[in-house]
């Protein structure tokens, strides 16, 4: 099967891509759409650097064919916030030094985003269990966990203030 | 890591999926969550010309608990198993095992059907389903047939499923008594060095029913009838549990790999079996 047209929605925008069905979603995002937040780390579905959100699920985009993703809504770290209007998670990672080299960070934040959607007030243990599919070789995780807990508190406070 | 070319199909129902399998024979494979198959395709260890994606077949996604029977559609994900309050009530053993599989991202994709169907000795659900005495439902050109989980596995990646059949559902009776799934793994995302599922029913201080099955300790999952016999009729005292552990260990046949030599695996197996039985008894 040669190249096909596939429709996906990425960060709220409908996109049409021409690709062979075997193309992995991470390559579509990075090479065709220049969405380079999701990183290629291990390429073996272990490290989580390529994590994106697909229809409300955290997914390692190195282990999804573009053909499987067709018709789905995809959110990457670019869809969560911008440098001028950062998502509370992005702000908290900066504030709490939740990164050093930054390679795992987009995957960490995208995964943490879904974790907090499902469990807005996690315990530290639940955060650690919830990000177990994302590897960081710099921080020892301590500040990542702190940042996610701080972001959860911030998001809950903002929600309460709005009510 | 680019897989070889294939033609992609996304049928909307089981009849359409079977028609594609019928047309292409062993050139075609069904894909559920893909988190076993895609890594194999990327390594070019699996050769296929047609990929049949089951994601649009809604009827494969149901979890149902009715009349004392649990029915899991093949496309139910590990995440769905963990999130189902109904299942946690009816068969908490399944949730306990699912929480120990892979990592959160993989659990959103990985399915119970894929986990039991492909015959990978490292998968946790085959041993679990043998412990539960589950039945696998296979649909092929001639209609549906059922195979007991305890009869399904022939060798590593060799199962009772024919190339033109699709495993569509798993059923089992709501289990009673205490339960436990104990798993030793080197790290998150690894397969078990050794794992054990246990169900124990106690009445009046005596064990009336038990089931013990083990993961990744042979080229197929191992359900140990001898371990069951060592427990039933006893009060599950320390010596009875010790006898059951030894009986279960006598049924395994681990091989050396990067998780350790045979002696180490037999040792870890003993620890996991003991913990599983003791915890199941404590909950019975």
Tab-separated table of C-alpha atoms in Angstrom:
chain	number	residue	atom	x	y	z
A	1	UNK	CA	0.000	0.000	0.000
A	2	UNK	CA	1.498	3.315	-1.056
A	3	UNK	CA	0.925	6.700	0.456
A	4	UNK	CA	-2.570	7.534	1.630
A	5	UNK	CA	-4.269	10.686	2.825
A	6	UNK	CA	-4.935	10.591	6.559
A	7	UNK	CA	-6.932	13.160	8.539
A	8	UNK	CA	-5.934	13.852	12.108
A	9	UNK	CA	-6.644	16.733	14.464
A	10	UNK	CA	-3.532	18.051	16.184
A	11	UNK	CA	-3.824	20.641	18.939
A	12	UNK	CA	-7.294	21.565	17.708
A	13	UNK	CA	-6.295	21.973	14.078
A	14	UNK	CA	-7.483	19.574	11.346
A	15	UNK	CA	-4.510	18.270	9.374
A	16	UNK	CA	-4.281	16.164	6.236
A	17	UNK	CA	-1.103	14.155	5.817
A	18	UNK	CA	0.127	11.961	2.994
A	19	UNK	CA	1.900	8.935	4.406
A	20	UNK	CA	2.386	5.212	4.130
A	21	UNK	CA	0.301	3.363	6.727
A	22	UNK	CA	3.507	2.103	8.367
A	23	UNK	CA	4.661	5.631	9.222
A	24	UNK	CA	4.851	5.991	13.002
A	25	UNK	CA	2.865	8.878	14.463
A	26	UNK	CA	5.981	10.387	16.069
A	27	UNK	CA	7.519	10.779	12.597
A	28	UNK	CA	4.332	12.300	11.168
A	29	UNK	CA	4.260	14.849	13.968
A	30	UNK	CA	7.933	15.754	13.906
A	31	UNK	CA	8.864	15.436	10.244
A	32	UNK	CA	5.671	16.252	8.362
A	33	UNK	CA	4.006	18.708	10.723
A	34	UNK	CA	7.148	20.162	12.391
A	35	UNK	CA	5.608	19.537	15.809
A	36	UNK	CA	8.822	18.729	17.634
A	37	UNK	CA	7.652	18.767	21.253
A	38	UNK	CA	7.258	14.986	21.349
A	39	UNK	CA	10.783	13.539	21.287
A	40	UNK	CA	12.207	10.269	20.033
A	41	UNK	CA	13.967	8.664	22.970
A	42	UNK	CA	14.186	4.889	23.077
A	43	UNK	CA	11.895	4.071	20.119
A	44	UNK	CA	10.868	0.918	21.990
A	45	UNK	CA	7.830	2.153	23.979
A	46	UNK	CA	9.748	2.380	27.245
A	47	UNK	CA	10.940	5.943	27.827
A	48	UNK	CA	7.800	8.021	27.269
A	49	UNK	CA	9.586	10.984	25.605
A	50	UNK	CA	7.208	10.659	22.629
A	51	UNK	CA	4.046	10.719	24.774
A	52	UNK	CA	1.058	12.501	23.252
A	53	UNK	CA	-2.610	12.562	24.196
A	54	UNK	CA	-4.926	10.720	21.785
A	55	UNK	CA	-8.652	11.038	22.498
A	56	UNK	CA	-8.046	11.361	26.217
A	57	UNK	CA	-5.397	8.665	26.563
A	58	UNK	CA	-1.653	9.086	27.091
A	59	UNK	CA	0.015	7.214	24.257
A	60	UNK	CA	3.609	6.609	23.175
A	61	UNK	CA	3.558	7.912	19.620
A	62	UNK	CA	6.524	5.722	18.605
A	63	UNK	CA	4.199	2.732	18.925
A	64	UNK	CA	1.232	3.955	16.870
A	65	UNK	CA	0.973	3.877	13.076
A	66	UNK	CA	-0.437	6.964	11.389
A	67	UNK	CA	-3.096	4.665	9.920
A	68	UNK	CA	-4.272	3.783	13.446
A	69	UNK	CA	-4.321	7.449	14.482
A	70	UNK	CA	-6.434	8.547	11.514
A	71	UNK	CA	-9.638	10.259	12.629
A	72	UNK	CA	-8.315	10.877	16.150
A	73	UNK	CA	-7.701	14.027	18.167
A	74	UNK	CA	-4.107	14.452	19.230
A	75	UNK	CA	-2.698	16.890	21.767
A	76	UNK	CA	1.028	17.491	22.158
A	77	UNK	CA	2.844	19.688	24.655
A	78	UNK	CA	2.496	22.551	22.147
A	79	UNK	CA	-1.272	22.322	22.602
A	80	UNK	CA	-1.153	22.762	26.367
A	81	UNK	CA	0.364	26.226	26.585
A	82	UNK	CA	2.591	28.817	24.916
A	83	UNK	CA	5.680	30.657	26.191
A	84	UNK	CA	3.450	33.672	26.932
A	85	UNK	CA	0.582	31.687	28.425
A	86	UNK	CA	2.041	28.603	29.997
A	87	UNK	CA	-0.051	25.763	31.341
A	88	UNK	CA	0.147	25.483	35.159
A	89	UNK	CA	2.163	22.277	34.671
A	90	UNK	CA	4.688	24.062	32.480
A	91	UNK	CA	4.891	26.914	34.985
A	92	UNK	CA	5.347	24.455	37.858
A	93	UNK	CA	8.111	22.529	36.080
A	94	UNK	CA	9.984	25.834	35.657
A	95	UNK	CA	9.302	26.997	39.185
A	96	UNK	CA	10.324	23.711	40.854
A	97	UNK	CA	13.225	22.908	38.556
A	98	UNK	CA	11.447	19.824	37.255
A	99	UNK	CA	13.911	19.486	34.402
A	100	UNK	CA	17.589	19.638	33.680
A	101	UNK	CA	18.356	18.661	30.082
A	102	UNK	CA	14.676	18.912	29.163
A	103	UNK	CA	14.562	15.928	26.825
A	104	UNK	CA	11.902	14.010	28.753
A	105	UNK	CA	9.952	17.143	29.705
A	106	UNK	CA	7.350	17.327	26.900
A	107	UNK	CA	6.437	13.692	27.494
A	108	UNK	CA	6.398	14.189	31.262
A	109	UNK	CA	4.118	17.213	31.029
A	110	UNK	CA	1.787	15.635	28.485
A	111	UNK	CA	1.481	12.520	30.657
A	112	UNK	CA	1.022	14.581	33.830
A	113	UNK	CA	-1.719	16.563	32.076
A	114	UNK	CA	-3.799	13.418	31.521
A	115	UNK	CA	-3.025	12.117	35.014
A	116	UNK	CA	-4.417	15.325	36.556
A	117	UNK	CA	-7.477	15.214	34.283
A	118	UNK	CA	-8.270	11.759	35.680
A	119	UNK	CA	-7.148	12.422	39.241
A	120	UNK	CA	-7.062	16.156	40.064
A	121	UNK	CA	-5.711	15.671	43.603
A	122	UNK	CA	-3.227	12.797	43.478
A	123	UNK	CA	-1.029	11.723	46.367
A	124	UNK	CA	2.727	11.672	45.846
A	125	UNK	CA	2.530	7.883	45.440
A	126	UNK	CA	-0.181	8.227	42.806
A	127	UNK	CA	1.932	10.746	40.903
A	128	UNK	CA	4.917	8.398	40.945
A	129	UNK	CA	2.767	5.467	39.795
A	130	UNK	CA	1.111	7.652	37.166
A	131	UNK	CA	4.379	8.785	35.558
A	132	UNK	CA	6.047	5.367	35.752
A	133	UNK	CA	6.041	5.187	31.958
A	134	UNK	CA	8.262	8.264	31.599
A	135	UNK	CA	11.986	8.034	32.196
A	136	UNK	CA	14.155	10.973	33.319
A	137	UNK	CA	17.905	10.449	33.565
A	138	UNK	CA	18.699	13.848	35.138
A	139	UNK	CA	16.471	14.825	38.004
A	140	UNK	CA	15.933	11.674	40.031
A	141	UNK	CA	12.209	12.519	39.660
A	142	UNK	CA	12.016	14.401	42.974
A	143	UNK	CA	11.414	17.821	41.443
A	144	UNK	CA	9.191	16.427	38.708
A	145	UNK	CA	6.897	14.948	41.360
A	146	UNK	CA	7.006	18.227	43.305
A	147	UNK	CA	6.110	20.185	40.163
A	148	UNK	CA	3.140	17.948	39.334
A	149	UNK	CA	1.802	18.180	42.908
A	150	UNK	CA	2.233	21.965	42.833
A	151	UNK	CA	0.466	22.212	39.476
A	152	UNK	CA	-2.404	20.093	40.829
A	153	UNK	CA	-2.793	22.450	43.795
A	154	UNK	CA	-2.624	25.488	41.516
A	155	UNK	CA	-5.205	24.085	39.091
A	156	UNK	CA	-7.541	23.132	41.944
A	157	UNK	CA	-7.213	26.609	43.506
A	158	UNK	CA	-7.930	28.248	40.159
A	159	UNK	CA	-10.980	26.038	39.677
A	160	UNK	CA	-12.281	26.907	43.143
A	161	UNK	CA	-11.718	30.615	42.572
A	162	UNK	CA	-13.693	30.412	39.331
A	163	UNK	CA	-16.673	28.759	41.023
B	1	UNK	CA	13.188	1.479	13.378
B	2	UNK	CA	10.846	1.456	10.405
B	3	UNK	CA	8.677	-1.628	9.912
B	4	UNK	CA	8.263	-3.295	6.530
B	5	UNK	CA	5.399	-2.195	4.268
B	6	UNK	CA	1.903	-3.547	4.819
B	7	UNK	CA	-1.639	-2.902	3.650
B	8	UNK	CA	-3.859	-1.497	6.369
B	9	UNK	CA	-7.492	-2.458	6.910
B	10	UNK	CA	-9.941	-1.063	9.447
B	11	UNK	CA	-13.124	-3.165	9.216
B	12	UNK	CA	-16.278	-1.993	10.993
B	13	UNK	CA	-17.512	-5.381	12.139
B	14	UNK	CA	-16.323	-8.918	12.803
B	15	UNK	CA	-17.745	-10.304	9.558
B	16	UNK	CA	-15.704	-7.799	7.546
B	17	UNK	CA	-12.574	-8.587	9.578
B	18	UNK	CA	-13.051	-12.329	8.990
B	19	UNK	CA	-13.491	-11.723	5.259
B	20	UNK	CA	-10.100	-9.961	5.108
B	21	UNK	CA	-8.459	-12.784	7.072
B	22	UNK	CA	-10.124	-15.329	4.790
B	23	UNK	CA	-8.832	-13.576	1.689
B	24	UNK	CA	-5.221	-13.195	2.838
B	25	UNK	CA	-4.673	-16.239	5.092
B	26	UNK	CA	-1.450	-16.229	7.077
B	27	UNK	CA	-0.313	-13.046	5.282
B	28	UNK	CA	-2.740	-11.112	7.500
B	29	UNK	CA	-2.715	-10.403	11.226
B	30	UNK	CA	-5.231	-8.634	13.416
B	31	UNK	CA	-3.968	-5.756	15.529
B	32	UNK	CA	-5.642	-4.713	18.779
B	33	UNK	CA	-3.613	-2.299	20.943
B	34	UNK	CA	-0.506	-3.109	18.955
B	35	UNK	CA	1.906	-2.805	21.860
B	36	UNK	CA	3.227	-6.339	21.371
B	37	UNK	CA	2.901	-6.478	17.585
B	38	UNK	CA	4.252	-3.044	16.596
B	39	UNK	CA	7.553	-3.450	18.497
B	40	UNK	CA	7.988	-6.837	16.768
B	41	UNK	CA	7.212	-5.236	13.393
B	42	UNK	CA	9.707	-2.432	14.065
B	43	UNK	CA	12.371	-5.050	14.795
B	44	UNK	CA	11.266	-6.839	11.586
B	45	UNK	CA	10.762	-10.007	13.595
B	46	UNK	CA	7.203	-10.322	12.317
B	47	UNK	CA	6.462	-10.455	8.625
B	48	UNK	CA	2.963	-9.646	7.458
B	49	UNK	CA	1.420	-8.125	4.375
B	50	UNK	CA	-1.966	-7.118	5.780
B	51	UNK	CA	-2.766	-5.522	9.095
B	52	UNK	CA	-6.398	-5.761	10.213
B	53	UNK	CA	-7.109	-3.118	12.861
B	54	UNK	CA	-10.017	-4.000	15.192
B	55	UNK	CA	-10.386	-0.519	16.745
B	56	UNK	CA	-13.681	0.318	15.011
B	57	UNK	CA	-15.486	-2.863	16.121
B	58	UNK	CA	-17.488	-1.483	19.032
B	59	UNK	CA	-18.885	-4.827	20.202
B	60	UNK	CA	-15.378	-5.941	21.227
B	61	UNK	CA	-15.097	-3.204	23.867
B	62	UNK	CA	-17.684	-4.283	26.451
B	63	UNK	CA	-17.156	-5.378	30.030
B	64	UNK	CA	-20.257	-7.201	31.298
B	65	UNK	CA	-20.995	-8.883	34.622
B	66	UNK	CA	-24.253	-10.826	34.398
B	67	UNK	CA	-25.652	-13.883	36.112
B	68	UNK	CA	-22.399	-14.693	37.870
B	69	UNK	CA	-20.353	-14.526	34.648
B	70	UNK	CA	-17.823	-11.911	33.617
B	71	UNK	CA	-17.454	-11.237	29.894
B	72	UNK	CA	-14.543	-9.167	28.622
B	73	UNK	CA	-14.497	-8.074	24.988
B	74	UNK	CA	-11.139	-8.640	23.337
B	75	UNK	CA	-10.532	-4.897	22.807
B	76	UNK	CA	-11.015	-3.973	26.473
B	77	UNK	CA	-7.750	-2.279	27.480
B	78	UNK	CA	-5.769	-2.810	30.664
B	79	UNK	CA	-6.764	0.748	31.564
B	80	UNK	CA	-10.449	-0.161	31.115
B	81	UNK	CA	-9.961	-3.204	33.371
B	82	UNK	CA	-8.460	-0.989	36.082
B	83	UNK	CA	-11.126	1.722	35.738
B	84	UNK	CA	-14.170	-0.596	35.854
B	85	UNK	CA	-15.877	-0.413	39.254
B	86	UNK	CA	-18.107	-3.333	38.260
B	87	UNK	CA	-15.114	-5.543	37.521
B	88	UNK	CA	-13.257	-4.450	40.662
B	89	UNK	CA	-16.288	-5.656	42.594
B	90	UNK	CA	-16.773	-8.931	40.718
B	91	UNK	CA	-13.148	-9.958	40.140
B	92	UNK	CA	-10.628	-7.758	41.980
B	93	UNK	CA	-7.874	-10.206	40.982
B	94	UNK	CA	-8.069	-8.895	37.400
B	95	UNK	CA	-7.560	-5.297	38.488
B	96	UNK	CA	-4.681	-6.254	40.766
B	97	UNK	CA	-2.908	-8.001	37.878
B	98	UNK	CA	-3.653	-5.285	35.307
B	99	UNK	CA	-2.066	-2.661	37.573
B	100	UNK	CA	1.192	-4.627	37.382
B	101	UNK	CA	1.322	-4.755	33.581
B	102	UNK	CA	3.715	-2.410	31.762
B	103	UNK	CA	3.154	1.321	32.449
B	104	UNK	CA	0.256	3.802	32.219
B	105	UNK	CA	0.705	4.657	28.535
B	106	UNK	CA	0.952	1.021	27.494
B	107	UNK	CA	-2.111	0.142	29.611
B	108	UNK	CA	-4.232	2.686	27.697
B	109	UNK	CA	-3.470	0.741	24.500
B	110	UNK	CA	-2.769	-2.836	25.521
B	111	UNK	CA	-5.858	-5.045	25.376
B	112	UNK	CA	-6.879	-8.131	27.286
B	113	UNK	CA	-7.594	-9.965	24.028
B	114	UNK	CA	-4.210	-9.176	22.553
B	115	UNK	CA	-2.511	-10.122	25.787
B	116	UNK	CA	-4.078	-13.585	25.920
B	117	UNK	CA	-4.202	-14.291	22.182
B	118	UNK	CA	-0.638	-13.976	20.970
B	119	UNK	CA	0.905	-16.646	23.192
B	120	UNK	CA	3.831	-14.586	24.494
B	121	UNK	CA	4.988	-16.449	27.648
B	122	UNK	CA	5.830	-13.089	29.264
B	123	UNK	CA	2.240	-11.820	29.168
B	124	UNK	CA	0.411	-11.767	32.493
B	125	UNK	CA	-3.194	-12.319	31.386
B	126	UNK	CA	-2.758	-15.915	30.145
B	127	UNK	CA	-1.714	-17.215	33.590
B	128	UNK	CA	-4.354	-15.052	35.205
B	129	UNK	CA	-7.064	-16.468	32.937
B	130	UNK	CA	-5.872	-20.019	33.661
B	131	UNK	CA	-6.153	-19.237	37.363
B	132	UNK	CA	-9.712	-17.981	36.806
B	133	UNK	CA	-10.595	-21.024	34.680
B	134	UNK	CA	-11.598	-18.674	31.861
B	135	UNK	CA	-12.954	-19.575	28.434
B	136	UNK	CA	-11.721	-17.941	25.222
B	137	UNK	CA	-14.221	-17.297	22.421
B	138	UNK	CA	-12.857	-17.689	18.895
B	139	UNK	CA	-14.826	-16.660	15.832
B	140	UNK	CA	-13.910	-17.995	12.406
B	141	UNK	CA	-15.523	-18.715	9.066
B	142	UNK	CA	-17.415	-21.641	10.608
B	143	UNK	CA	-18.845	-19.578	13.483
B	144	UNK	CA	-17.857	-19.410	17.128
B	145	UNK	CA	-16.062	-22.036	19.194
B	146	UNK	CA	-14.674	-21.906	22.699
B	147	UNK	CA	-11.360	-23.063	24.102
B	148	UNK	CA	-10.495	-23.266	27.801
B	149	UNK	CA	-7.642	-20.943	28.787
B	150	UNK	CA	-5.958	-23.997	30.294
B	151	UNK	CA	-5.991	-25.733	26.860
B	152	UNK	CA	-5.194	-22.732	24.641
B	153	UNK	CA	-1.400	-22.512	24.898
B	154	UNK	CA	0.722	-25.047	23.000
B	155	UNK	CA	4.193	-23.452	23.012
B	156	UNK	CA	5.646	-19.929	22.885
B	157	UNK	CA	3.529	-17.994	20.345
B	158	UNK	CA	1.773	-21.261	19.361
B	159	UNK	CA	-1.875	-21.435	20.379
B	160	UNK	CA	-5.114	-23.226	19.580
B	161	UNK	CA	-6.247	-20.249	17.466
B	162	UNK	CA	-6.273	-20.833	13.697
B	163	UNK	CA	-4.992	-18.143	11.311
B	164	UNK	CA	-8.515	-17.361	10.102
B	165	UNK	CA	-9.964	-16.972	13.610
B	166	UNK	CA	-10.281	-13.915	15.834
B	167	UNK	CA	-10.342	-14.128	19.622
B	168	UNK	CA	-13.358	-11.954	20.387
B	169	UNK	CA	-14.092	-12.389	24.099
B	170	UNK	CA	-13.113	-13.990	27.378
B	171	UNK	CA	-15.635	-15.290	29.902
B	172	UNK	CA	-15.219	-16.628	33.407
B	173	UNK	CA	-17.348	-17.295	36.468
B	174	UNK	CA	-17.216	-14.589	39.147
B	175	UNK	CA	-14.543	-15.974	41.481
B	176	UNK	CA	-15.077	-16.401	45.215
B	177	UNK	CA	-12.707	-16.276	48.162
B	178	UNK	CA	-9.321	-14.609	48.523
B	179	UNK	CA	-7.108	-13.605	45.621
B	180	UNK	CA	-3.638	-12.292	44.854
B	181	UNK	CA	-1.378	-11.573	41.905
B	182	UNK	CA	2.306	-11.369	42.807
B	183	UNK	CA	4.895	-10.370	40.236
B	184	UNK	CA	8.616	-9.810	40.366
B	185	UNK	CA	9.996	-7.646	37.558
B	186	UNK	CA	13.332	-5.914	37.119
B	187	UNK	CA	11.773	-2.567	36.311
B	188	UNK	CA	8.561	-0.897	35.176
B	189	UNK	CA	7.717	-2.095	31.701
B	190	UNK	CA	9.581	-5.379	31.975
B	191	UNK	CA	7.981	-8.782	31.809
B	192	UNK	CA	7.899	-10.917	34.936
B	193	UNK	CA	10.974	-12.703	36.184
B	194	UNK	CA	8.282	-14.768	37.894
B	195	UNK	CA	4.618	-14.134	38.669
B	196	UNK	CA	1.825	-16.091	40.310
B	197	UNK	CA	-1.961	-15.769	40.478
B	198	UNK	CA	-3.791	-17.405	43.371
B	199	UNK	CA	-7.440	-17.898	44.346
B	200	UNK	CA	-8.278	-19.565	47.672
B	201	UNK	CA	-11.716	-20.234	49.180
B	202	UNK	CA	-11.910	-21.087	52.894
B	203	UNK	CA	-15.015	-22.468	54.638
B	204	UNK	CA	-15.014	-23.182	58.364
B	205	UNK	CA	-11.236	-22.872	58.483
B	206	UNK	CA	-10.711	-25.405	55.643
B	207	UNK	CA	-9.658	-24.686	52.080
B	208	UNK	CA	-12.493	-25.888	49.824
B	209	UNK	CA	-11.272	-24.505	46.508
B	210	UNK	CA	-8.013	-23.115	45.158
B	211	UNK	CA	-6.381	-22.226	41.851
B	212	UNK	CA	-2.705	-21.454	41.261
B	213	UNK	CA	-1.190	-20.340	37.937
B	214	UNK	CA	2.203	-18.931	37.008
B	215	UNK	CA	3.593	-16.548	34.393
B	216	UNK	CA	6.876	-16.613	32.429
B	217	UNK	CA	8.148	-19.743	34.126
B	218	UNK	CA	7.793	-22.028	31.107
B	219	UNK	CA	7.131	-21.475	27.389
B	220	UNK	CA	3.417	-21.501	28.273
B	221	UNK	CA	1.535	-20.348	31.369
B	222	UNK	CA	1.442	-23.042	34.053
B	223	UNK	CA	-1.692	-23.958	36.024
B	224	UNK	CA	-0.692	-26.302	38.847
B	225	UNK	CA	-3.213	-28.965	39.767
B	226	UNK	CA	-0.708	-30.443	42.250
B	227	UNK	CA	-0.543	-27.120	44.104
B	228	UNK	CA	-4.342	-27.057	44.296
B	229	UNK	CA	-4.394	-30.601	45.721
B	230	UNK	CA	-1.786	-29.619	48.311
B	231	UNK	CA	-4.084	-26.857	49.601
B	232	UNK	CA	-7.631	-28.226	49.345
B	233	UNK	CA	-8.792	-29.867	52.582
B	234	UNK	CA	-6.098	-28.226	54.687
B	235	UNK	CA	-6.354	-25.209	56.962
B	236	UNK	CA	-3.683	-23.507	54.805
B	237	UNK	CA	-1.179	-23.698	57.655
B	238	UNK	CA	2.481	-23.013	56.989
B	239	UNK	CA	3.323	-26.614	56.093
B	240	UNK	CA	0.375	-26.909	53.686
B	241	UNK	CA	1.421	-23.698	51.946
B	242	UNK	CA	5.001	-24.955	51.846
B	243	UNK	CA	3.820	-28.170	50.190
B	244	UNK	CA	1.771	-26.187	47.662
B	245	UNK	CA	4.769	-23.969	46.822
B	246	UNK	CA	6.940	-27.015	46.230
B	247	UNK	CA	4.218	-28.682	44.137
B	248	UNK	CA	3.852	-25.565	41.985
B	249	UNK	CA	7.621	-25.231	41.611
B	250	UNK	CA	7.778	-28.819	40.396
B	251	UNK	CA	5.461	-27.893	37.499
B	252	UNK	CA	7.560	-25.035	36.084
B	253	UNK	CA	10.306	-25.194	33.502
B	254	UNK	CA	12.048	-21.803	33.327
B	255	UNK	CA	14.845	-21.077	30.885
B	256	UNK	CA	17.882	-18.861	31.348
B	257	UNK	CA	17.675	-15.413	29.771
B	258	UNK	CA	18.585	-11.816	30.630
B	259	UNK	CA	16.332	-12.032	33.700
B	260	UNK	CA	18.609	-14.624	35.239
B	261	UNK	CA	19.725	-18.245	35.334
B	262	UNK	CA	17.336	-21.133	35.959
B	263	UNK	CA	18.181	-21.530	39.664
B	264	UNK	CA	17.473	-17.859	40.316
B	265	UNK	CA	14.139	-18.033	38.511
B	266	UNK	CA	13.120	-21.118	40.476
B	267	UNK	CA	14.003	-19.253	43.659
B	268	UNK	CA	12.034	-16.136	42.693
B	269	UNK	CA	9.121	-18.344	41.591
B	270	UNK	CA	9.022	-19.904	45.059
B	271	UNK	CA	8.894	-16.470	46.686
B	272	UNK	CA	6.126	-15.234	44.366
B	273	UNK	CA	4.023	-18.404	44.746
B	274	UNK	CA	4.328	-18.261	48.529
B	275	UNK	CA	3.390	-14.574	48.679
B	276	UNK	CA	0.437	-15.078	46.346
B	277	UNK	CA	-0.968	-18.012	48.320
B	278	UNK	CA	-0.416	-16.337	51.703
B	279	UNK	CA	-2.071	-13.120	50.594
B	280	UNK	CA	-4.980	-14.967	48.978
B	281	UNK	CA	-5.471	-16.931	52.225
B	282	UNK	CA	-5.347	-13.707	54.264
B	283	UNK	CA	-8.162	-12.307	52.099
B	284	UNK	CA	-10.225	-15.527	52.009
